[in-house]
């Protein structure tokens, strides 16, 4: 204890400084941030001394709210009353004589953007990058935040580092921010008309296992498995280079870059990942990806005290292309597994999800490698359509391309009837038939022959089976790594906006 002597003033300054050093918000709160609007309630938390209570003030032009909370194990937490979209607000935390204030806060919808290199792909590298960056100043209410790249063997309660604190967008800042995330938020803002907060937490060259908790991995028989296969696939930052990487260890990115956010209330998430899993646990992805979504939803719901919805909307990008001459079926198989083997989203296994099909957006001349196509505008736009329909319940918004509802084999023709009107272009090879002498389900090792499109109508396509001398046992569409040129797949929606996703169907299960 400090004694009353000539050093008493210095001692008092020391005690006050210690309290001040303890009092702070968690790493991902900051001035200029967006907090989740009503009907959900935003959660704030931070650090302080166990000896004193913390008072938190929310102050806006027409709003004043205060809340007093205890500090337990060095942390405090408050759940704010629901706030309508808008701002600005200030939030101040006070403990004894110390205080910390966050300014220029807005209430709106907070979206988390995760995945690997195509989500991390910055706006400065897209087509028309200069024009896209110049748009940033027009959207001051679309705020951005980026987590730093970190690994952890244990679940962290807070981020170790922040790459980009909450910021009002500028050309330079958005140039270094995820293009898909930024464009999604920008397009969404134009529809919603209120603030949007974007949280980027992604890392190139990473499989779904790294982003999944032990709980999720256990559901797919993956718990405890090391990345034993040393024939590693591409590393996003070094195309065509191979080698082991610590960021491919199970759960290390969930622990360091997702778990810390659980206390934050969010509206939803978008995801662009899967390239790495084309060569690692490919056969497990139909389980591991939906399991990760389920687990994230439960964890965010519990972490936010029930404020983040238990089934919060989750959008994802179905993989684009990589190798134009690839013989492997790993990319089409991964695309299929992204949908839990249904071929479309949402589906009975993946409720409240939406998918942006990207198979028709190849970029053979991308300076970042063909696996990193530069057209992120169409990707983000298609995600926005899904968000409008699924997350916001907007009626009349088409967000899914045509998908087969009936397949009929008659004579030398197969008639594929779709869920909607279609726009069709001739193709000799986009459709393929499985030709076999045995009554067995078809797979990638079966004999597949081209099934040329013969004719089409309002909502159907007819393909020829004349090349098959045996029984037709299966049909598939766009089942290649690179099935078509840019926006030139054979089947689209009637308005030619949304491509039909790949599918495969067996005659005999």
Coordinates of C-alpha atoms in Angstrom, one line a residue, residues 25 29 35-46 54-58 63-70 75-83 91-92 107 262-266 300-308:
X25 CA -12.7 -2.5 -25.2
X29 CA -14.5 -2.6 -31.1
X35 CA -23.1 -2.4 -34.3
X36 CA -25.9 -4.7 -35.1
X37 CA -29.3 -2.9 -35.3
X38 CA -32.7 -3.9 -33.9
X39 CA -34.4 -6.3 -33.5
X40 CA -31.1 -7.8 -32.4
X41 CA -29.1 -6.2 -29.6
X42 CA -25.5 -5.3 -29.9
X43 CA -23.0 -6.8 -27.3
X44 CA -20.0 -4.8 -26.1
X45 CA -17.3 -6.2 -23.9
X46 CA -13.8 -5.3 -22.8
X54 CA -17.7 -0.4 -15.1
X55 CA -20.3 2.0 -16.3
X56 CA -21.1 2.1 -20.1
X57 CA -22.9 5.0 -21.7
X58 CA -24.5 5.0 -25.1
X63 CA -30.5 8.6 -27.2
X64 CA -28.9 8.2 -23.8
X65 CA -28.5 4.9 -22.1
X66 CA -26.2 3.8 -19.2
X67 CA -25.5 0.4 -17.7
X68 CA -23.4 -0.6 -14.7
X69 CA -21.7 -4.0 -14.8
X70 CA -19.2 -6.0 -12.7
X75 CA -13.5 -8.7 -18.4
X76 CA -16.8 -6.9 -18.5
X77 CA -19.8 -7.1 -20.9
X78 CA -23.0 -5.2 -21.7
X79 CA -25.9 -5.9 -24.0
X80 CA -27.2 -2.6 -25.4
X81 CA -30.9 -2.0 -25.9
X82 CA -32.1 -2.6 -29.5
X83 CA -31.4 0.4 -31.7
X91 CA -20.0 4.8 -26.4
X92 CA -18.0 5.5 -23.2
X107 CA -26.2 0.8 -36.1
X262 CA -18.4 -15.0 -30.9
X263 CA -19.5 -12.3 -28.4
X264 CA -20.2 -9.9 -31.3
X265 CA -23.8 -9.8 -32.6
X266 CA -23.8 -10.3 -36.4
X300 CA -22.3 -17.2 -32.3
X301 CA -25.8 -17.6 -30.9
X302 CA -24.5 -18.7 -27.5
X303 CA -21.5 -16.2 -27.5
X304 CA -23.8 -13.3 -28.1
X305 CA -26.3 -14.3 -25.4
X306 CA -28.9 -15.3 -28.0
X307 CA -28.7 -12.0 -30.0
X308 CA -27.1 -13.5 -33.2

